[in-house]
Amino acid sequence: MVAPISYRVRRVKRSRRVKVRVDPQHGVEVLLPTRAPLAAASAAVAELTPWIERELARLSQLRERHAPEGTLPYLDERLAVLPQGGRTRAHRRGDTLLVPAREGAAPRAIELWYRRAARAEIAQRLDRASAHAGTPYTSLTIRNQRTRWASCASGGAMSFNWRLMLAPEQVLDYVVWHEVCHLRHADHSPAFWGLLERYCPDWRPAAAWLRENGPALVL
């Protein structure tokens, strides 16, 4: 007997139809309009089961290829994960990431470690790129955006997804330059792409890598 697919339901006020998506972090998610009956969620999952199973298998293969069991990527490096009794915070020692051994404590500790590392890694790249381009920014925030890797507000406030630390260094550099170019051009006009080409001429392979492998960038 095939096990039923587990899913979560999220109500979306402005949605007019039922949507099913396979989210890398949250698994199968059904987006329901506010007034839609709950039964509509199970019906949608049942109808789309073959597609959902293919997507789950694809994401599993992507994650395994990107981070074999017992390891985690860190830019161009790979860290071995070692649980350690009595530890409450994750700490890097050489090529090893020491994590709490207590059940359920490691994922949060690892995420917090990556967030701290992301702030340091991204800040130095952002400072360097914005100074080179002559376009200062006003603030930097590290987040876990659901659908974005980074954003640049009109006032110069920068926000980056910590999960970029799980990508190759070239990808992180591309995303930084992408947002720095938005400091001058808020849209994706030809002028924006021309500026990106000027400062980051090999951005295309990095962007393609992120489109293909982005779903694997989860713990």
PDB file of C-alpha atoms in Angstrom:
ATOM      1  CA  MET A   1       0.000   0.000   0.000  1.00  0.00           C
ATOM      2  CA  VAL A   2       1.382   3.389  -1.019  1.00  0.00           C
ATOM      3  CA  ALA A   3       1.713   5.846   1.875  1.00  0.00           C
ATOM      4  CA  PRO A   4      -0.420   8.974   1.511  1.00  0.00           C
ATOM      5  CA  ILE A   5       1.376  12.192   0.681  1.00  0.00           C
ATOM      6  CA  SER A   6       1.821  14.496   3.670  1.00  0.00           C
ATOM      7  CA  TYR A   7       1.033  18.132   2.982  1.00  0.00           C
ATOM      8  CA  ARG A   8       0.336  21.401   4.733  1.00  0.00           C
ATOM      9  CA  VAL A   9      -2.427  23.873   3.934  1.00  0.00           C
ATOM     10  CA  ARG A  10      -1.910  27.600   3.784  1.00  0.00           C
ATOM     11  CA  ARG A  11      -4.766  30.048   3.269  1.00  0.00           C
ATOM     12  CA  VAL A  12      -4.021  32.839   0.797  1.00  0.00           C
ATOM     13  CA  LYS A  13      -6.399  35.795   0.856  1.00  0.00           C
ATOM     14  CA  ARG A  14      -5.819  37.020  -2.683  1.00  0.00           C
ATOM     15  CA  SER A  15      -5.715  33.622  -4.333  1.00  0.00           C
ATOM     16  CA  ARG A  16      -8.640  32.683  -6.562  1.00  0.00           C
ATOM     17  CA  ARG A  17      -7.771  29.045  -7.167  1.00  0.00           C
ATOM     18  CA  VAL A  18      -6.221  26.092  -5.404  1.00  0.00           C
ATOM     19  CA  LYS A  19      -2.484  25.708  -5.987  1.00  0.00           C
ATOM     20  CA  VAL A  20      -0.152  22.869  -5.061  1.00  0.00           C
ATOM     21  CA  ARG A  21       3.581  23.322  -4.849  1.00  0.00           C
ATOM     22  CA  VAL A  22       6.514  21.291  -3.640  1.00  0.00           C
ATOM     23  CA  ASP A  23       8.548  23.615  -1.473  1.00  0.00           C
ATOM     24  CA  PRO A  24      12.194  22.686  -0.807  1.00  0.00           C
ATOM     25  CA  GLN A  25      11.938  23.674   2.864  1.00  0.00           C
ATOM     26  CA  HIS A  26       8.344  22.870   3.733  1.00  0.00           C
ATOM     27  CA  GLY A  27       7.508  19.893   1.537  1.00  0.00           C
ATOM     28  CA  VAL A  28       4.150  19.687  -0.196  1.00  0.00           C
ATOM     29  CA  GLU A  29       2.078  22.807   0.336  1.00  0.00           C
ATOM     30  CA  VAL A  30      -1.482  23.503  -0.785  1.00  0.00           C
ATOM     31  CA  LEU A  31      -2.448  27.158  -1.178  1.00  0.00           C
ATOM     32  CA  LEU A  32      -6.165  27.591  -0.630  1.00  0.00           C
ATOM     33  CA  PRO A  33      -8.326  30.657  -1.274  1.00  0.00           C
ATOM     34  CA  THR A  34      -9.853  31.938   1.954  1.00  0.00           C
ATOM     35  CA  ARG A  35     -13.328  30.557   1.250  1.00  0.00           C
ATOM     36  CA  ALA A  36     -12.348  27.287  -0.383  1.00  0.00           C
ATOM     37  CA  PRO A  37     -13.393  24.133   1.526  1.00  0.00           C
ATOM     38  CA  LEU A  38     -10.611  22.142   3.149  1.00  0.00           C
ATOM     39  CA  ALA A  39     -11.635  19.138   1.072  1.00  0.00           C
ATOM     40  CA  ALA A  40     -10.362  21.006  -1.986  1.00  0.00           C
ATOM     41  CA  ALA A  41      -6.816  20.537  -0.690  1.00  0.00           C
ATOM     42  CA  SER A  42      -7.005  16.743  -0.493  1.00  0.00           C
ATOM     43  CA  ALA A  43      -8.697  16.622  -3.884  1.00  0.00           C
ATOM     44  CA  ALA A  44      -5.914  18.672  -5.466  1.00  0.00           C
ATOM     45  CA  VAL A  45      -3.203  16.504  -3.908  1.00  0.00           C
ATOM     46  CA  ALA A  46      -4.932  13.334  -5.100  1.00  0.00           C
ATOM     47  CA  GLU A  47      -5.235  14.695  -8.640  1.00  0.00           C
ATOM     48  CA  LEU A  48      -1.604  15.813  -8.779  1.00  0.00           C
ATOM     49  CA  THR A  49      -0.044  12.840  -6.969  1.00  0.00           C
ATOM     50  CA  PRO A  50       2.083  11.629  -9.940  1.00  0.00           C
ATOM     51  CA  TRP A  51       3.553  15.121 -10.432  1.00  0.00           C
ATOM     52  CA  ILE A  52       4.123  15.582  -6.678  1.00  0.00           C
ATOM     53  CA  GLU A  53       5.961  12.272  -6.430  1.00  0.00           C
ATOM     54  CA  ARG A  54       8.201  13.177  -9.368  1.00  0.00           C
ATOM     55  CA  GLU A  55       9.021  16.566  -7.817  1.00  0.00           C
ATOM     56  CA  LEU A  56       9.797  15.031  -4.425  1.00  0.00           C
ATOM     57  CA  ALA A  57      12.111  12.494  -6.058  1.00  0.00           C
ATOM     58  CA  ARG A  58      13.825  15.213  -8.099  1.00  0.00           C
ATOM     59  CA  LEU A  59      14.440  17.364  -5.009  1.00  0.00           C
ATOM     60  CA  SER A  60      15.753  14.381  -3.070  1.00  0.00           C
ATOM     61  CA  GLN A  61      18.229  13.580  -5.846  1.00  0.00           C
ATOM     62  CA  LEU A  62      19.316  17.222  -6.061  1.00  0.00           C
ATOM     63  CA  ARG A  63      19.951  17.426  -2.315  1.00  0.00           C
ATOM     64  CA  GLU A  64      21.863  14.140  -2.227  1.00  0.00           C
ATOM     65  CA  ARG A  65      24.045  15.228  -5.130  1.00  0.00           C
ATOM     66  CA  HIS A  66      24.700  18.620  -3.577  1.00  0.00           C
ATOM     67  CA  ALA A  67      25.260  17.464   0.010  1.00  0.00           C
ATOM     68  CA  PRO A  68      25.872  13.745   0.609  1.00  0.00           C
ATOM     69  CA  GLU A  69      24.696  12.461   3.987  1.00  0.00           C
ATOM     70  CA  GLY A  70      26.820  13.632   6.884  1.00  0.00           C
ATOM     71  CA  THR A  71      28.129  16.712   5.086  1.00  0.00           C
ATOM     72  CA  LEU A  72      27.087  20.289   4.402  1.00  0.00           C
ATOM     73  CA  PRO A  73      28.258  22.655   1.649  1.00  0.00           C
ATOM     74  CA  TYR A  74      29.792  25.993   2.545  1.00  0.00           C
ATOM     75  CA  LEU A  75      30.456  28.029  -0.594  1.00  0.00           C
ATOM     76  CA  ASP A  76      33.193  26.075  -2.420  1.00  0.00           C
ATOM     77  CA  GLU A  77      33.957  23.891   0.604  1.00  0.00           C
ATOM     78  CA  ARG A  78      32.330  20.820   2.117  1.00  0.00           C
ATOM     79  CA  LEU A  79      32.069  20.413   5.877  1.00  0.00           C
ATOM     80  CA  ALA A  80      31.722  17.135   7.734  1.00  0.00           C
ATOM     81  CA  VAL A  81      28.967  17.321  10.362  1.00  0.00           C
ATOM     82  CA  LEU A  82      29.963  15.947  13.777  1.00  0.00           C
ATOM     83  CA  PRO A  83      27.453  15.794  16.662  1.00  0.00           C
ATOM     84  CA  GLN A  84      29.023  16.563  20.030  1.00  0.00           C
ATOM     85  CA  GLY A  85      27.442  15.960  23.423  1.00  0.00           C
ATOM     86  CA  GLY A  86      26.865  18.986  25.649  1.00  0.00           C
ATOM     87  CA  ARG A  87      27.149  21.429  22.767  1.00  0.00           C
ATOM     88  CA  THR A  88      24.407  24.035  22.310  1.00  0.00           C
ATOM     89  CA  ARG A  89      25.795  26.033  19.367  1.00  0.00           C
ATOM     90  CA  ALA A  90      27.311  24.965  16.062  1.00  0.00           C
ATOM     91  CA  HIS A  91      31.006  25.723  15.697  1.00  0.00           C
ATOM     92  CA  ARG A  92      33.386  25.210  12.810  1.00  0.00           C
ATOM     93  CA  ARG A  93      36.729  23.534  13.441  1.00  0.00           C
ATOM     94  CA  GLY A  94      38.711  23.220  10.241  1.00  0.00           C
ATOM     95  CA  ASP A  95      36.646  21.219   7.760  1.00  0.00           C
ATOM     96  CA  THR A  96      34.284  19.983  10.468  1.00  0.00           C
ATOM     97  CA  LEU A  97      31.092  21.567  11.766  1.00  0.00           C
ATOM     98  CA  LEU A  98      30.511  20.586  15.401  1.00  0.00           C
ATOM     99  CA  VAL A  99      26.792  20.514  16.207  1.00  0.00           C
ATOM    100  CA  PRO A 100      24.636  19.672  19.245  1.00  0.00           C
ATOM    101  CA  ALA A 101      24.060  15.950  19.692  1.00  0.00           C
ATOM    102  CA  ARG A 102      20.765  16.444  21.548  1.00  0.00           C
ATOM    103  CA  GLU A 103      17.838  15.226  19.461  1.00  0.00           C
ATOM    104  CA  GLY A 104      16.199  17.998  17.465  1.00  0.00           C
ATOM    105  CA  ALA A 105      18.754  20.662  18.433  1.00  0.00           C
ATOM    106  CA  ALA A 106      21.150  20.424  15.485  1.00  0.00           C
ATOM    107  CA  PRO A 107      19.021  21.924  12.659  1.00  0.00           C
ATOM    108  CA  ARG A 108      18.357  25.202  14.471  1.00  0.00           C
ATOM    109  CA  ALA A 109      21.958  25.486  15.675  1.00  0.00           C
ATOM    110  CA  ILE A 110      23.237  24.872  12.139  1.00  0.00           C
ATOM    111  CA  GLU A 111      20.908  27.480  10.653  1.00  0.00           C
ATOM    112  CA  LEU A 112      22.001  30.075  13.216  1.00  0.00           C
ATOM    113  CA  TRP A 113      25.639  29.311  12.407  1.00  0.00           C
ATOM    114  CA  TYR A 114      24.991  29.769   8.694  1.00  0.00           C
ATOM    115  CA  ARG A 115      23.164  33.026   9.362  1.00  0.00           C
ATOM    116  CA  ARG A 116      26.150  34.396  11.281  1.00  0.00           C
ATOM    117  CA  ALA A 117      28.523  33.247   8.559  1.00  0.00           C
ATOM    118  CA  ALA A 118      26.299  34.752   5.870  1.00  0.00           C
ATOM    119  CA  ARG A 119      26.383  38.171   7.493  1.00  0.00           C
ATOM    120  CA  ALA A 120      30.182  38.162   7.573  1.00  0.00           C
ATOM    121  CA  GLU A 121      30.673  36.733   4.070  1.00  0.00           C
ATOM    122  CA  ILE A 122      28.029  38.861   2.380  1.00  0.00           C
ATOM    123  CA  ALA A 123      28.911  42.096   4.180  1.00  0.00           C
ATOM    124  CA  GLN A 124      32.493  42.066   2.958  1.00  0.00           C
ATOM    125  CA  ARG A 125      31.455  41.276  -0.612  1.00  0.00           C
ATOM    126  CA  LEU A 126      28.710  43.878  -0.559  1.00  0.00           C
ATOM    127  CA  ASP A 127      31.013  46.559   0.850  1.00  0.00           C
ATOM    128  CA  ARG A 128      33.593  45.828  -1.811  1.00  0.00           C
ATOM    129  CA  ALA A 129      31.131  45.727  -4.710  1.00  0.00           C
ATOM    130  CA  SER A 130      29.165  48.836  -3.727  1.00  0.00           C
ATOM    131  CA  ALA A 131      32.383  50.813  -3.230  1.00  0.00           C
ATOM    132  CA  HIS A 132      33.684  49.703  -6.623  1.00  0.00           C
ATOM    133  CA  ALA A 133      30.405  50.643  -8.317  1.00  0.00           C
ATOM    134  CA  GLY A 134      30.102  53.916  -6.415  1.00  0.00           C
ATOM    135  CA  THR A 135      26.592  53.042  -5.233  1.00  0.00           C
ATOM    136  CA  PRO A 136      26.403  52.888  -1.404  1.00  0.00           C
ATOM    137  CA  TYR A 137      23.757  50.841   0.369  1.00  0.00           C
ATOM    138  CA  THR A 138      22.147  51.693   3.704  1.00  0.00           C
ATOM    139  CA  SER A 139      21.675  48.405   5.562  1.00  0.00           C
ATOM    140  CA  LEU A 140      22.088  44.650   5.331  1.00  0.00           C
ATOM    141  CA  THR A 141      19.614  42.067   6.614  1.00  0.00           C
ATOM    142  CA  ILE A 142      20.054  38.291   6.533  1.00  0.00           C
ATOM    143  CA  ARG A 143      16.768  36.434   6.112  1.00  0.00           C
ATOM    144  CA  ASN A 144      15.232  33.159   4.990  1.00  0.00           C
ATOM    145  CA  GLN A 145      13.011  34.385   2.182  1.00  0.00           C
ATOM    146  CA  ARG A 146      10.614  31.843   0.772  1.00  0.00           C
ATOM    147  CA  THR A 147      10.874  32.827  -2.894  1.00  0.00           C
ATOM    148  CA  ARG A 148      13.775  35.282  -3.168  1.00  0.00           C
ATOM    149  CA  TRP A 149      17.517  35.000  -2.892  1.00  0.00           C
ATOM    150  CA  ALA A 150      18.002  38.706  -2.282  1.00  0.00           C
ATOM    151  CA  SER A 151      16.326  42.081  -2.641  1.00  0.00           C
ATOM    152  CA  CYS A 152      17.237  45.751  -2.821  1.00  0.00           C
ATOM    153  CA  ALA A 153      14.773  48.345  -1.510  1.00  0.00           C
ATOM    154  CA  SER A 154      14.507  51.807  -3.040  1.00  0.00           C
ATOM    155  CA  GLY A 155      16.282  53.376  -0.053  1.00  0.00           C
ATOM    156  CA  GLY A 156      19.303  51.092  -0.393  1.00  0.00           C
ATOM    157  CA  ALA A 157      18.329  48.480   2.193  1.00  0.00           C
ATOM    158  CA  MET A 158      19.752  45.100   1.187  1.00  0.00           C
ATOM    159  CA  SER A 159      18.358  41.702   2.160  1.00  0.00           C
ATOM    160  CA  PHE A 160      20.014  38.361   1.417  1.00  0.00           C
ATOM    161  CA  ASN A 161      18.948  34.773   1.960  1.00  0.00           C
ATOM    162  CA  TRP A 162      21.358  32.907   4.254  1.00  0.00           C
ATOM    163  CA  ARG A 163      20.908  29.773   2.144  1.00  0.00           C
ATOM    164  CA  LEU A 164      23.185  31.347  -0.465  1.00  0.00           C
ATOM    165  CA  MET A 165      25.996  30.063   1.765  1.00  0.00           C
ATOM    166  CA  LEU A 166      25.078  26.588   0.539  1.00  0.00           C
ATOM    167  CA  ALA A 167      25.844  27.608  -3.052  1.00  0.00           C
ATOM    168  CA  PRO A 168      29.213  27.939  -4.815  1.00  0.00           C
ATOM    169  CA  GLU A 169      31.114  31.163  -4.225  1.00  0.00           C
ATOM    170  CA  GLN A 170      30.586  32.277  -7.819  1.00  0.00           C
ATOM    171  CA  VAL A 171      26.828  32.160  -7.265  1.00  0.00           C
ATOM    172  CA  LEU A 172      27.023  34.289  -4.119  1.00  0.00           C
ATOM    173  CA  ASP A 173      29.190  36.843  -5.918  1.00  0.00           C
ATOM    174  CA  TYR A 174      26.697  36.994  -8.788  1.00  0.00           C
ATOM    175  CA  VAL A 175      23.756  37.609  -6.446  1.00  0.00           C
ATOM    176  CA  VAL A 176      25.679  40.359  -4.638  1.00  0.00           C
ATOM    177  CA  TRP A 177      26.474  42.103  -7.912  1.00  0.00           C
ATOM    178  CA  HIS A 178      22.891  41.661  -9.083  1.00  0.00           C
ATOM    179  CA  GLU A 179      21.616  43.584  -6.073  1.00  0.00           C
ATOM    180  CA  VAL A 180      24.374  46.217  -6.251  1.00  0.00           C
ATOM    181  CA  CYS A 181      23.351  46.934  -9.841  1.00  0.00           C
ATOM    182  CA  HIS A 182      19.792  47.422  -8.587  1.00  0.00           C
ATOM    183  CA  LEU A 183      21.056  50.341  -6.525  1.00  0.00           C
ATOM    184  CA  ARG A 184      21.393  52.181  -9.819  1.00  0.00           C
ATOM    185  CA  HIS A 185      18.651  50.495 -11.874  1.00  0.00           C
ATOM    186  CA  ALA A 186      15.650  49.244  -9.902  1.00  0.00           C
ATOM    187  CA  ASP A 187      14.237  47.302 -12.865  1.00  0.00           C
ATOM    188  CA  HIS A 188      15.584  44.639 -15.197  1.00  0.00           C
ATOM    189  CA  SER A 189      15.993  47.002 -18.118  1.00  0.00           C
ATOM    190  CA  PRO A 190      18.727  46.685 -20.750  1.00  0.00           C
ATOM    191  CA  ALA A 191      20.660  49.283 -18.744  1.00  0.00           C
ATOM    192  CA  PHE A 192      20.571  47.009 -15.699  1.00  0.00           C
ATOM    193  CA  TRP A 193      21.774  43.949 -17.602  1.00  0.00           C
ATOM    194  CA  GLY A 194      24.481  46.003 -19.254  1.00  0.00           C
ATOM    195  CA  LEU A 195      25.735  47.158 -15.868  1.00  0.00           C
ATOM    196  CA  LEU A 196      25.686  43.608 -14.511  1.00  0.00           C
ATOM    197  CA  GLU A 197      27.613  42.450 -17.577  1.00  0.00           C
ATOM    198  CA  ARG A 198      30.202  45.123 -16.904  1.00  0.00           C
ATOM    199  CA  TYR A 199      30.829  44.216 -13.281  1.00  0.00           C
ATOM    200  CA  CYS A 200      30.091  40.474 -13.382  1.00  0.00           C
ATOM    201  CA  PRO A 201      30.715  39.278 -16.948  1.00  0.00           C
ATOM    202  CA  ASP A 202      30.332  35.566 -16.128  1.00  0.00           C
ATOM    203  CA  TRP A 203      26.970  35.960 -14.369  1.00  0.00           C
ATOM    204  CA  ARG A 204      25.057  33.688 -16.755  1.00  0.00           C
ATOM    205  CA  PRO A 205      26.496  30.326 -15.594  1.00  0.00           C
ATOM    206  CA  ALA A 206      25.949  31.373 -11.972  1.00  0.00           C
ATOM    207  CA  ALA A 207      22.337  32.367 -12.644  1.00  0.00           C
ATOM    208  CA  ALA A 208      21.730  29.097 -14.508  1.00  0.00           C
ATOM    209  CA  TRP A 209      23.233  27.102 -11.618  1.00  0.00           C
ATOM    210  CA  LEU A 210      20.944  28.839  -9.141  1.00  0.00           C
ATOM    211  CA  ARG A 211      17.848  28.195 -11.248  1.00  0.00           C
ATOM    212  CA  GLU A 212      18.722  24.499 -11.538  1.00  0.00           C
ATOM    213  CA  ASN A 213      20.044  23.801  -8.056  1.00  0.00           C
ATOM    214  CA  GLY A 214      18.312  26.399  -5.888  1.00  0.00           C
ATOM    215  CA  PRO A 215      15.766  23.862  -4.570  1.00  0.00           C
ATOM    216  CA  ALA A 216      18.662  21.803  -3.146  1.00  0.00           C
ATOM    217  CA  LEU A 217      19.912  24.653  -0.984  1.00  0.00           C
ATOM    218  CA  VAL A 218      18.221  23.538   2.209  1.00  0.00           C
ATOM    219  CA  LEU A 219      19.466  21.857   5.375  1.00  0.00           C
TER     220      LEU A 219
END
